[in-house]
JSON list of C-alpha atoms and ligand atoms in Angstrom, two decimals:
[
{"chain": "A", "resi": 1, "resn": "MET", "atom": "CA", "xyz": [152.93, 102.62, 138.18]},
{"chain": "A", "resi": 2, "resn": "SER", "atom": "CA", "xyz": [154.13, 106.23, 138.03]},
{"chain": "A", "resi": 3, "resn": "GLU", "atom": "CA", "xyz": [150.41, 107.10, 139.78]},
{"chain": "A", "resi": 4, "resn": "GLU", "atom": "CA", "xyz": [152.17, 104.99, 142.94]},
{"chain": "A", "resi": 5, "resn": "GLN", "atom": "CA", "xyz": [154.49, 106.70, 145.64]},
{"chain": "A", "resi": 6, "resn": "ALA", "atom": "CA", "xyz": [158.36, 105.52, 144.63]},
{"chain": "A", "resi": 7, "resn": "ILE", "atom": "CA", "xyz": [161.41, 105.79, 146.26]},
{"chain": "A", "resi": 8, "resn": "GLY", "atom": "CA", "xyz": [165.24, 105.14, 145.13]},
{"chain": "A", "resi": 9, "resn": "ILE", "atom": "CA", "xyz": [167.88, 102.99, 146.60]},
{"chain": "A", "resi": 10, "resn": "MET", "atom": "CA", "xyz": [171.57, 104.00, 145.43]},
{"chain": "A", "resi": 11, "resn": "GLY", "atom": "CA", "xyz": [173.87, 101.10, 146.81]},
{"chain": "A", "resi": 12, "resn": "GLY", "atom": "CA", "xyz": [177.50, 101.87, 146.26]},
{"chain": "A", "resi": 13, "resn": "THR", "atom": "CA", "xyz": [180.96, 101.59, 148.05]},
{"chain": "A", "resi": 14, "resn": "PHE", "atom": "CA", "xyz": [181.33, 105.32, 147.74]},
{"chain": "A", "resi": 15, "resn": "ASP", "atom": "CA", "xyz": [184.81, 105.26, 148.40]},
{"chain": "A", "resi": 16, "resn": "PRO", "atom": "CA", "xyz": [184.92, 108.23, 147.95]},
{"chain": "A", "resi": 17, "resn": "ILE", "atom": "CA", "xyz": [181.45, 109.25, 146.97]},
{"chain": "A", "resi": 18, "resn": "HIS", "atom": "CA", "xyz": [181.63, 111.54, 143.75]},
{"chain": "A", "resi": 19, "resn": "TYR", "atom": "CA", "xyz": [179.58, 113.57, 141.43]},
{"chain": "A", "resi": 20, "resn": "GLY", "atom": "CA", "xyz": [178.67, 110.55, 138.92]},
{"chain": "A", "resi": 21, "resn": "HIS", "atom": "CA", "xyz": [176.76, 109.10, 142.07]},
{"chain": "A", "resi": 22, "resn": "LEU", "atom": "CA", "xyz": [174.87, 112.14, 142.73]},
{"chain": "A", "resi": 23, "resn": "MET", "atom": "CA", "xyz": [174.35, 113.07, 139.39]},
{"chain": "A", "resi": 24, "resn": "LEU", "atom": "CA", "xyz": [173.06, 109.41, 138.77]},
{"chain": "A", "resi": 25, "resn": "ALA", "atom": "CA", "xyz": [170.83, 109.78, 141.93]},
{"chain": "A", "resi": 26, "resn": "ASP", "atom": "CA", "xyz": [169.56, 112.85, 140.82]},
{"chain": "A", "resi": 27, "resn": "CYS", "atom": "CA", "xyz": [168.48, 112.19, 137.27]},
{"chain": "A", "resi": 28, "resn": "ALA", "atom": "CA", "xyz": [167.01, 108.87, 138.73]},
{"chain": "A", "resi": 29, "resn": "LEU", "atom": "CA", "xyz": [164.86, 111.21, 140.92]},
{"chain": "A", "resi": 30, "resn": "ASP", "atom": "CA", "xyz": [163.70, 113.27, 138.46]},
{"chain": "A", "resi": 31, "resn": "GLN", "atom": "CA", "xyz": [162.92, 111.10, 135.67]},
{"chain": "A", "resi": 32, "resn": "PHE", "atom": "CA", "xyz": [161.27, 108.26, 138.04]},
{"chain": "A", "resi": 33, "resn": "LYS", "atom": "CA", "xyz": [159.17, 110.90, 140.08]},
{"chain": "A", "resi": 34, "resn": "LEU", "atom": "CA", "xyz": [160.85, 109.70, 143.40]},
{"chain": "A", "resi": 35, "resn": "GLU", "atom": "CA", "xyz": [159.39, 110.95, 146.31]},
{"chain": "A", "resi": 36, "resn": "GLN", "atom": "CA", "xyz": [163.45, 110.37, 147.80]},
{"chain": "A", "resi": 37, "resn": "VAL", "atom": "CA", "xyz": [166.87, 108.60, 147.11]},
{"chain": "A", "resi": 38, "resn": "ILE", "atom": "CA", "xyz": [168.16, 106.67, 150.13]},
{"chain": "A", "resi": 39, "resn": "PHE", "atom": "CA", "xyz": [172.09, 106.00, 149.48]},
{"chain": "A", "resi": 40, "resn": "VAL", "atom": "CA", "xyz": [173.11, 102.95, 151.11]},
{"chain": "A", "resi": 41, "resn": "PRO", "atom": "CA", "xyz": [176.93, 102.43, 151.93]},
{"chain": "A", "resi": 42, "resn": "SER", "atom": "CA", "xyz": [178.22, 98.77, 151.68]},
{"chain": "A", "resi": 43, "resn": "ALA", "atom": "CA", "xyz": [179.83, 97.75, 154.78]},
{"chain": "A", "resi": 44, "resn": "ASN", "atom": "CA", "xyz": [181.66, 94.41, 153.46]},
{"chain": "A", "resi": 45, "resn": "PRO", "atom": "CA", "xyz": [180.87, 94.64, 149.83]},
{"chain": "A", "resi": 46, "resn": "PRO", "atom": "CA", "xyz": [181.36, 90.95, 148.84]},
{"chain": "A", "resi": 47, "resn": "HIS", "atom": "CA", "xyz": [182.68, 91.40, 145.39]},
{"chain": "A", "resi": 48, "resn": "LYS", "atom": "CA", "xyz": [185.78, 93.86, 146.66]},
{"chain": "A", "resi": 49, "resn": "PHE", "atom": "CA", "xyz": [187.02, 91.61, 149.30]},
{"chain": "A", "resi": 50, "resn": "ASN", "atom": "CA", "xyz": [190.41, 91.38, 148.66]},
{"chain": "A", "resi": 51, "resn": "LYS", "atom": "CA", "xyz": [190.75, 95.02, 148.03]},
{"chain": "A", "resi": 52, "resn": "LYS", "atom": "CA", "xyz": [191.51, 97.37, 150.58]},
{"chain": "A", "resi": 53, "resn": "ILE", "atom": "CA", "xyz": [188.67, 99.94, 151.25]},
{"chain": "A", "resi": 54, "resn": "THR", "atom": "CA", "xyz": [188.49, 102.87, 153.48]},
{"chain": "A", "resi": 55, "resn": "PRO", "atom": "CA", "xyz": [186.35, 102.11, 156.75]},
{"chain": "A", "resi": 56, "resn": "VAL", "atom": "CA", "xyz": [182.68, 102.24, 156.33]},
{"chain": "A", "resi": 57, "resn": "GLU", "atom": "CA", "xyz": [182.01, 104.79, 158.98]},
{"chain": "A", "resi": 58, "resn": "MET", "atom": "CA", "xyz": [184.20, 107.34, 157.03]},
{"chain": "A", "resi": 59, "resn": "ARG", "atom": "CA", "xyz": [182.59, 106.29, 153.65]},
{"chain": "A", "resi": 60, "resn": "TYR", "atom": "CA", "xyz": [179.33, 106.88, 155.90]},
{"chain": "A", "resi": 61, "resn": "GLU", "atom": "CA", "xyz": [180.58, 110.38, 156.93]},
{"chain": "A", "resi": 62, "resn": "MET", "atom": "CA", "xyz": [181.44, 111.35, 153.12]},
{"chain": "A", "resi": 63, "resn": "THR", "atom": "CA", "xyz": [178.54, 110.22, 152.07]},
{"chain": "A", "resi": 64, "resn": "LEU", "atom": "CA", "xyz": [176.41, 112.20, 154.63]},
{"chain": "A", "resi": 65, "resn": "LEU", "atom": "CA", "xyz": [178.82, 115.49, 153.87]},
{"chain": "A", "resi": 66, "resn": "ALA", "atom": "CA", "xyz": [177.96, 114.95, 149.98]},
{"chain": "A", "resi": 67, "resn": "THR", "atom": "CA", "xyz": [174.38, 114.64, 150.29]},
{"chain": "A", "resi": 68, "resn": "MET", "atom": "CA", "xyz": [173.70, 117.03, 153.10]},
{"chain": "A", "resi": 69, "resn": "ASP", "atom": "CA", "xyz": [172.54, 119.81, 150.83]},
{"chain": "A", "resi": 70, "resn": "ASN", "atom": "CA", "xyz": [169.67, 118.06, 149.27]},
{"chain": "A", "resi": 71, "resn": "PRO", "atom": "CA", "xyz": [166.26, 117.54, 150.76]},
{"chain": "A", "resi": 72, "resn": "TYR", "atom": "CA", "xyz": [165.48, 114.59, 148.79]},
{"chain": "A", "resi": 73, "resn": "PHE", "atom": "CA", "xyz": [168.75, 112.58, 149.40]},
{"chain": "A", "resi": 74, "resn": "THR", "atom": "CA", "xyz": [169.03, 110.49, 152.52]},
{"chain": "A", "resi": 75, "resn": "VAL", "atom": "CA", "xyz": [171.95, 108.07, 153.88]},
{"chain": "A", "resi": 76, "resn": "SER", "atom": "CA", "xyz": [171.14, 104.91, 155.64]},
{"chain": "A", "resi": 77, "resn": "LYS", "atom": "CA", "xyz": [173.53, 102.55, 158.03]},
{"chain": "A", "resi": 78, "resn": "VAL", "atom": "CA", "xyz": [171.46, 99.47, 157.17]},
{"chain": "A", "resi": 79, "resn": "GLU", "atom": "CA", "xyz": [174.06, 97.60, 155.93]},
{"chain": "A", "resi": 80, "resn": "MET", "atom": "CA", "xyz": [176.61, 98.99, 158.57]},
{"chain": "A", "resi": 81, "resn": "LYS", "atom": "CA", "xyz": [174.23, 97.19, 161.42]},
{"chain": "A", "resi": 82, "resn": "ARG", "atom": "CA", "xyz": [174.50, 94.03, 159.49]},
{"chain": "A", "resi": 83, "resn": "PRO", "atom": "CA", "xyz": [177.29, 91.37, 160.55]},
{"chain": "A", "resi": 84, "resn": "GLY", "atom": "CA", "xyz": [179.15, 89.69, 157.57]},
{"chain": "A", "resi": 85, "resn": "SER", "atom": "CA", "xyz": [178.79, 90.21, 153.62]},
{"chain": "A", "resi": 86, "resn": "SER", "atom": "CA", "xyz": [176.68, 93.25, 152.77]},
{"chain": "A", "resi": 87, "resn": "TYR", "atom": "CA", "xyz": [174.03, 91.43, 150.33]},
{"chain": "A", "resi": 88, "resn": "THR", "atom": "CA", "xyz": [171.76, 93.69, 148.41]},
{"chain": "A", "resi": 89, "resn": "ILE", "atom": "CA", "xyz": [168.66, 91.09, 148.82]},
{"chain": "A", "resi": 90, "resn": "ASP", "atom": "CA", "xyz": [169.11, 91.65, 152.41]},
{"chain": "A", "resi": 91, "resn": "THR", "atom": "CA", "xyz": [168.86, 95.71, 151.93]},
{"chain": "A", "resi": 92, "resn": "VAL", "atom": "CA", "xyz": [166.17, 95.23, 149.56]},
{"chain": "A", "resi": 93, "resn": "LYS", "atom": "CA", "xyz": [164.26, 93.23, 151.97]},
{"chain": "A", "resi": 94, "resn": "TYR", "atom": "CA", "xyz": [164.41, 95.52, 154.60]},
{"chain": "A", "resi": 95, "resn": "PHE", "atom": "CA", "xyz": [163.08, 98.54, 152.71]},
{"chain": "A", "resi": 96, "resn": "ARG", "atom": "CA", "xyz": [160.44, 96.34, 151.26]},
{"chain": "A", "resi": 97, "resn": "GLU", "atom": "CA", "xyz": [159.19, 96.10, 154.85]},
{"chain": "A", "resi": 98, "resn": "ARG", "atom": "CA", "xyz": [159.76, 99.22, 155.70]},
{"chain": "A", "resi": 99, "resn": "TYR", "atom": "CA", "xyz": [158.04, 101.04, 152.66]},
{"chain": "A", "resi": 100, "resn": "PRO", "atom": "CA", "xyz": [155.21, 98.84, 152.23]},
{"chain": "A", "resi": 101, "resn": "GLU", "atom": "CA", "xyz": [153.30, 101.17, 149.95]},
{"chain": "A", "resi": 102, "resn": "TYR", "atom": "CA", "xyz": [156.01, 102.32, 147.96]},
{"chain": "A", "resi": 103, "resn": "GLN", "atom": "CA", "xyz": [157.53, 101.28, 144.30]},
{"chain": "A", "resi": 104, "resn": "ILE", "atom": "CA", "xyz": [161.42, 100.46, 145.06]},
{"chain": "A", "resi": 105, "resn": "TYR", "atom": "CA", "xyz": [163.87, 101.29, 142.55]},
{"chain": "A", "resi": 106, "resn": "PHE", "atom": "CA", "xyz": [167.50, 99.88, 143.23]},
{"chain": "A", "resi": 107, "resn": "ILE", "atom": "CA", "xyz": [169.84, 102.63, 140.97]},
{"chain": "A", "resi": 108, "resn": "THR", "atom": "CA", "xyz": [172.81, 101.36, 139.20]},
{"chain": "A", "resi": 109, "resn": "GLY", "atom": "CA", "xyz": [175.24, 102.36, 136.39]},
{"chain": "A", "resi": 110, "resn": "ALA", "atom": "CA", "xyz": [175.94, 99.92, 133.30]},
{"chain": "A", "resi": 111, "resn": "ASP", "atom": "CA", "xyz": [178.74, 98.30, 135.27]},
{"chain": "A", "resi": 112, "resn": "THR", "atom": "CA", "xyz": [176.70, 97.24, 137.94]},
{"chain": "A", "resi": 113, "resn": "ILE", "atom": "CA", "xyz": [173.97, 96.12, 136.23]},
{"chain": "A", "resi": 114, "resn": "LEU", "atom": "CA", "xyz": [175.76, 93.91, 134.55]},
{"chain": "A", "resi": 115, "resn": "GLU", "atom": "CA", "xyz": [177.17, 91.91, 137.20]},
{"chain": "A", "resi": 116, "resn": "ILE", "atom": "CA", "xyz": [173.97, 91.44, 138.84]},
{"chain": "A", "resi": 117, "resn": "ASP", "atom": "CA", "xyz": [173.68, 87.81, 137.98]},
{"chain": "A", "resi": 118, "resn": "THR", "atom": "CA", "xyz": [177.02, 87.36, 139.98]},
{"chain": "A", "resi": 119, "resn": "TRP", "atom": "CA", "xyz": [174.92, 88.49, 142.91]},
{"chain": "A", "resi": 120, "resn": "LYS", "atom": "CA", "xyz": [173.52, 86.61, 145.76]},
{"chain": "A", "resi": 121, "resn": "SER", "atom": "CA", "xyz": [169.73, 85.70, 144.65]},
{"chain": "A", "resi": 122, "resn": "PRO", "atom": "CA", "xyz": [169.16, 87.85, 141.43]},
{"chain": "A", "resi": 123, "resn": "ASN", "atom": "CA", "xyz": [165.82, 86.33, 140.77]},
{"chain": "A", "resi": 124, "resn": "GLU", "atom": "CA", "xyz": [164.44, 87.29, 144.08]},
{"chain": "A", "resi": 125, "resn": "LEU", "atom": "CA", "xyz": [165.92, 90.87, 143.76]},
{"chain": "A", "resi": 126, "resn": "MET", "atom": "CA", "xyz": [164.66, 91.25, 140.61]},
{"chain": "A", "resi": 127, "resn": "GLN", "atom": "CA", "xyz": [160.97, 90.34, 141.94]},
{"chain": "A", "resi": 128, "resn": "ILE", "atom": "CA", "xyz": [161.43, 92.67, 144.60]},
{"chain": "A", "resi": 129, "resn": "VAL", "atom": "CA", "xyz": [162.51, 96.00, 143.08]},
{"chain": "A", "resi": 130, "resn": "TYR", "atom": "CA", "xyz": [162.90, 97.71, 139.75]},
{"chain": "A", "resi": 131, "resn": "PHE", "atom": "CA", "xyz": [166.27, 98.33, 138.28]},
{"chain": "A", "resi": 132, "resn": "ILE", "atom": "CA", "xyz": [167.37, 101.83, 137.07]},
{"chain": "A", "resi": 133, "resn": "ALA", "atom": "CA", "xyz": [170.50, 101.46, 134.68]},
{"chain": "A", "resi": 134, "resn": "ALA", "atom": "CA", "xyz": [172.39, 104.69, 133.68]},
{"chain": "A", "resi": 135, "resn": "VAL", "atom": "CA", "xyz": [174.94, 104.91, 130.99]},
{"chain": "A", "resi": 136, "resn": "ARG", "atom": "CA", "xyz": [178.97, 104.65, 131.85]},
{"chain": "A", "resi": 137, "resn": "PRO", "atom": "CA", "xyz": [181.64, 105.45, 129.56]},
{"chain": "A", "resi": 138, "resn": "GLY", "atom": "CA", "xyz": [183.25, 102.13, 128.48]},
{"chain": "A", "resi": 139, "resn": "TYR", "atom": "CA", "xyz": [180.66, 100.06, 129.47]},
{"chain": "A", "resi": 140, "resn": "SER", "atom": "CA", "xyz": [178.12, 99.09, 126.67]},
{"chain": "A", "resi": 141, "resn": "PHE", "atom": "CA", "xyz": [174.36, 98.04, 127.09]},
{"chain": "A", "resi": 142, "resn": "GLU", "atom": "CA", "xyz": [174.68, 95.83, 124.19]},
{"chain": "A", "resi": 143, "resn": "ARG", "atom": "CA", "xyz": [175.45, 92.45, 126.26]},
{"chain": "A", "resi": 144, "resn": "LEU", "atom": "CA", "xyz": [172.29, 93.56, 128.57]},
{"chain": "A", "resi": 145, "resn": "GLU", "atom": "CA", "xyz": [170.35, 94.03, 125.68]},
{"chain": "A", "resi": 146, "resn": "LYS", "atom": "CA", "xyz": [171.18, 90.64, 124.52]},
{"chain": "A", "resi": 147, "resn": "GLU", "atom": "CA", "xyz": [170.86, 88.30, 127.16]},
{"chain": "A", "resi": 148, "resn": "PHE", "atom": "CA", "xyz": [170.37, 89.74, 130.49]},
{"chain": "A", "resi": 149, "resn": "TYR", "atom": "CA", "xyz": [167.88, 92.31, 129.59]},
{"chain": "A", "resi": 150, "resn": "GLN", "atom": "CA", "xyz": [165.46, 89.74, 128.16]},
{"chain": "A", "resi": 151, "resn": "LYS", "atom": "CA", "xyz": [165.30, 87.44, 130.96]},
{"chain": "A", "resi": 152, "resn": "TYR", "atom": "CA", "xyz": [164.79, 90.42, 133.31]},
{"chain": "A", "resi": 153, "resn": "ARG", "atom": "CA", "xyz": [163.02, 92.54, 130.65]},
{"chain": "A", "resi": 154, "resn": "ASP", "atom": "CA", "xyz": [160.07, 94.46, 132.61]},
{"chain": "A", "resi": 155, "resn": "ARG", "atom": "CA", "xyz": [162.23, 94.90, 135.43]},
{"chain": "A", "resi": 156, "resn": "ILE", "atom": "CA", "xyz": [164.92, 97.12, 134.18]},
{"chain": "A", "resi": 157, "resn": "PHE", "atom": "CA", "xyz": [164.38, 100.58, 133.57]},
{"chain": "A", "resi": 158, "resn": "PHE", "atom": "CA", "xyz": [167.11, 102.79, 131.50]},
{"chain": "A", "resi": 159, "resn": "LEU", "atom": "CA", "xyz": [168.14, 106.26, 132.54]},
{"chain": "A", "resi": 160, "resn": "GLU", "atom": "CA", "xyz": [168.74, 109.22, 130.61]},
{"chain": "A", "resi": 161, "resn": "MET", "atom": "CA", "xyz": [171.92, 111.12, 132.03]},
{"chain": "A", "resi": 162, "resn": "PRO", "atom": "CA", "xyz": [175.13, 112.77, 130.58]},
{"chain": "A", "resi": 163, "resn": "GLU", "atom": "CA", "xyz": [177.90, 109.95, 130.43]},
{"chain": "A", "resi": 164, "resn": "ILE", "atom": "CA", "xyz": [180.45, 111.25, 133.44]},
{"chain": "A", "resi": 165, "resn": "GLY", "atom": "CA", "xyz": [184.06, 109.52, 133.15]},
{"chain": "A", "resi": 166, "resn": "ILE", "atom": "CA", "xyz": [184.04, 109.72, 137.07]},
{"chain": "A", "resi": 167, "resn": "SER", "atom": "CA", "xyz": [184.96, 106.66, 139.28]},
{"chain": "A", "resi": 168, "resn": "SER", "atom": "CA", "xyz": [186.34, 106.60, 142.78]},
{"chain": "A", "resi": 169, "resn": "THR", "atom": "CA", "xyz": [189.12, 104.10, 141.51]},
{"chain": "A", "resi": 170, "resn": "ASP", "atom": "CA", "xyz": [190.47, 107.02, 139.16]},
{"chain": "A", "resi": 171, "resn": "ILE", "atom": "CA", "xyz": [189.92, 109.65, 142.13]},
{"chain": "A", "resi": 172, "resn": "ARG", "atom": "CA", "xyz": [191.87, 107.37, 144.41]},
{"chain": "A", "resi": 173, "resn": "ASN", "atom": "CA", "xyz": [194.65, 107.35, 141.69]},
{"chain": "A", "resi": 174, "resn": "ARG", "atom": "CA", "xyz": [194.49, 110.80, 141.17]},
{"chain": "A", "resi": 175, "resn": "ILE", "atom": "CA", "xyz": [195.49, 111.52, 144.82]},
{"chain": "A", "resi": 176, "resn": "LYS", "atom": "CA", "xyz": [197.95, 109.07, 145.00]},
{"chain": "A", "resi": 177, "resn": "ALA", "atom": "CA", "xyz": [199.87, 111.04, 142.32]},
{"chain": "A", "resi": 178, "resn": "GLY", "atom": "CA", "xyz": [199.31, 114.04, 143.75]},
{"chain": "A", "resi": 179, "resn": "LYS", "atom": "CA", "xyz": [196.41, 115.40, 141.35]},
{"chain": "A", "resi": 180, "resn": "THR", "atom": "CA", "xyz": [193.48, 117.43, 141.95]},
{"chain": "A", "resi": 181, "resn": "ILE", "atom": "CA", "xyz": [190.04, 116.29, 142.45]},
{"chain": "A", "resi": 182, "resn": "LYS", "atom": "CA", "xyz": [188.26, 119.35, 142.55]},
{"chain": "A", "resi": 183, "resn": "TYR", "atom": "CA", "xyz": [184.84, 119.42, 140.59]},
{"chain": "A", "resi": 184, "resn": "GLN", "atom": "CA", "xyz": [184.76, 115.71, 140.81]},
{"chain": "A", "resi": 185, "resn": "VAL", "atom": "CA", "xyz": [183.90, 115.61, 144.37]},
{"chain": "A", "resi": 186, "resn": "HIS", "atom": "CA", "xyz": [181.84, 117.85, 146.69]},
{"chain": "A", "resi": 187, "resn": "PRO", "atom": "CA", "xyz": [184.16, 120.27, 148.30]},
{"chain": "A", "resi": 188, "resn": "ALA", "atom": "CA", "xyz": [182.77, 118.97, 151.77]},
{"chain": "A", "resi": 189, "resn": "VAL", "atom": "CA", "xyz": [184.24, 115.41, 150.71]},
{"chain": "A", "resi": 190, "resn": "GLU", "atom": "CA", "xyz": [187.35, 117.24, 149.14]},
{"chain": "A", "resi": 191, "resn": "ALA", "atom": "CA", "xyz": [188.09, 118.92, 152.63]},
{"chain": "A", "resi": 192, "resn": "TYR", "atom": "CA", "xyz": [187.21, 115.52, 154.38]},
{"chain": "A", "resi": 193, "resn": "ILE", "atom": "CA", "xyz": [190.00, 113.56, 152.17]},
{"chain": "A", "resi": 194, "resn": "LYS", "atom": "CA", "xyz": [192.64, 116.34, 153.03]},
{"chain": "A", "resi": 195, "resn": "LYS", "atom": "CA", "xyz": [191.81, 116.30, 156.64]},
{"chain": "A", "resi": 196, "resn": "TYR", "atom": "CA", "xyz": [192.15, 112.36, 157.06]},
{"chain": "A", "resi": 197, "resn": "GLN", "atom": "CA", "xyz": [194.65, 112.02, 154.34]},
{"chain": "A", "resi": 198, "resn": "LEU", "atom": "CA", "xyz": [192.93, 109.42, 152.85]},
{"chain": "A", "resi": 199, "resn": "TYR", "atom": "CA", "xyz": [194.29, 107.54, 149.66]},
{"chain": "A", "resi": 200, "resn": "LEU", "atom": "CA", "xyz": [197.65, 108.61, 149.89]},
{"chain": "A", "resi": 201, "resn": "LYS", "atom": "CA", "xyz": [199.05, 105.50, 150.44]},
{"chain": "A", "resi": 202, "resn": "GLU", "atom": "CA", "xyz": [198.36, 101.95, 148.76]},
{"chain": "B", "resi": 1, "resn": "LIG", "atom": "P1", "xyz": [185.08, 102.14, 142.33]},
{"chain": "B", "resi": 1, "resn": "LIG", "atom": "O1", "xyz": [185.84, 102.55, 141.19]},
{"chain": "B", "resi": 1, "resn": "LIG", "atom": "O2", "xyz": [185.44, 101.85, 143.35]},
{"chain": "B", "resi": 1, "resn": "LIG", "atom": "O3", "xyz": [184.34, 100.81, 141.74]},
{"chain": "B", "resi": 1, "resn": "LIG", "atom": "P2", "xyz": [182.95, 103.76, 141.54]},
{"chain": "B", "resi": 1, "resn": "LIG", "atom": "O4", "xyz": [183.00, 105.03, 141.13]},
{"chain": "B", "resi": 1, "resn": "LIG", "atom": "O5", "xyz": [182.48, 102.43, 140.49]},
{"chain": "B", "resi": 1, "resn": "LIG", "atom": "O6", "xyz": [183.96, 103.16, 142.71]},
{"chain": "B", "resi": 1, "resn": "LIG", "atom": "P3", "xyz": [180.65, 102.35, 143.46]},
{"chain": "B", "resi": 1, "resn": "LIG", "atom": "O7", "xyz": [180.88, 102.89, 144.63]},
{"chain": "B", "resi": 1, "resn": "LIG", "atom": "O8", "xyz": [181.80, 101.07, 143.07]},
{"chain": "B", "resi": 1, "resn": "LIG", "atom": "O9", "xyz": [181.48, 103.85, 142.70]},
{"chain": "B", "resi": 1, "resn": "LIG", "atom": "O10", "xyz": [179.44, 102.56, 142.41]},
{"chain": "B", "resi": 1, "resn": "LIG", "atom": "C1", "xyz": [177.95, 102.83, 143.18]},
{"chain": "B", "resi": 1, "resn": "LIG", "atom": "C2", "xyz": [176.97, 102.82, 141.97]},
{"chain": "B", "resi": 1, "resn": "LIG", "atom": "O11", "xyz": [177.22, 103.78, 141.06]},
{"chain": "B", "resi": 1, "resn": "LIG", "atom": "C3", "xyz": [177.13, 101.79, 141.11]},
{"chain": "B", "resi": 1, "resn": "LIG", "atom": "O12", "xyz": [176.24, 101.28, 140.72]},
{"chain": "B", "resi": 1, "resn": "LIG", "atom": "C4", "xyz": [178.00, 102.12, 139.98]},
{"chain": "B", "resi": 1, "resn": "LIG", "atom": "O13", "xyz": [177.47, 101.68, 138.62]},
{"chain": "B", "resi": 1, "resn": "LIG", "atom": "C5", "xyz": [177.22, 103.62, 140.04]},
{"chain": "B", "resi": 1, "resn": "LIG", "atom": "N1", "xyz": [178.55, 104.91, 139.45]},
{"chain": "B", "resi": 1, "resn": "LIG", "atom": "C6", "xyz": [179.38, 104.89, 139.85]},
{"chain": "B", "resi": 1, "resn": "LIG", "atom": "N2", "xyz": [179.84, 106.00, 139.11]},
{"chain": "B", "resi": 1, "resn": "LIG", "atom": "C7", "xyz": [179.34, 106.35, 138.01]},
{"chain": "B", "resi": 1, "resn": "LIG", "atom": "C8", "xyz": [179.29, 107.14, 137.16]},
{"chain": "B", "resi": 1, "resn": "LIG", "atom": "N3", "xyz": [180.46, 108.03, 136.71]},
{"chain": "B", "resi": 1, "resn": "LIG", "atom": "N4", "xyz": [178.22, 107.13, 135.68]},
{"chain": "B", "resi": 1, "resn": "LIG", "atom": "C9", "xyz": [177.17, 106.33, 136.13]},
{"chain": "B", "resi": 1, "resn": "LIG", "atom": "N5", "xyz": [177.17, 105.30, 137.17]},
{"chain": "B", "resi": 1, "resn": "LIG", "atom": "C10", "xyz": [178.01, 105.40, 138.21]},
{"chain": "B", "resi": 2, "resn": "LIG", "atom": "MG1", "xyz": [182.55, 100.31, 141.17]}
]
């Protein structure tokens, strides 16, 4: 498998994108010899439908700013162009068609991989792409190894990376509380958040 060309897809809400996302993507690029990582901001994440999220155009712009200085990172508007809920199965089918000769890895953190059985068409999803699962503080792989991983054993790969305790939720809370977010997000993202006064209110 390592002989073949491979790309990574990094899905997320990115509200806002932070260094945990960027480090995850870079470690995946390195460990799995990916040609590029495509960041896909979720337009209408079905699992966050009852939460207030920043307009996707702004999350897309922040993702662009954060990835601009890395030639191996690109950002896709594919989920922004699709009306309705953003399902990963539709996204991976799109990339499967677009990159027929590539291995495709969908990059996730530990919390996300543990939820995939609640996503649309998990079995089909697992057949189309491989999954990369990274450690994340507060989430143990114990359950994954027991049930879930047994089921999809050949389709999930574990990623080595330093555990990073940064989350978008924590960043939003910090901003609301007037705390610094420096060194947690790319400086261009920090400037964008300040300029548009994001996350100050509920
Ligand atoms: P929120 O708190 O709003 O859910 P988040 O920080 O979890 O935000 P998402 O956009 O939900 O960010 O995550 C996108 C992907 O990145 C998911 O697969 C998630 O598991 C992964 N991820 C996010 N932060 C980290 C981190 N610090 N370490 C490892 N993986 C992470
Ligand atoms: Mg999350």
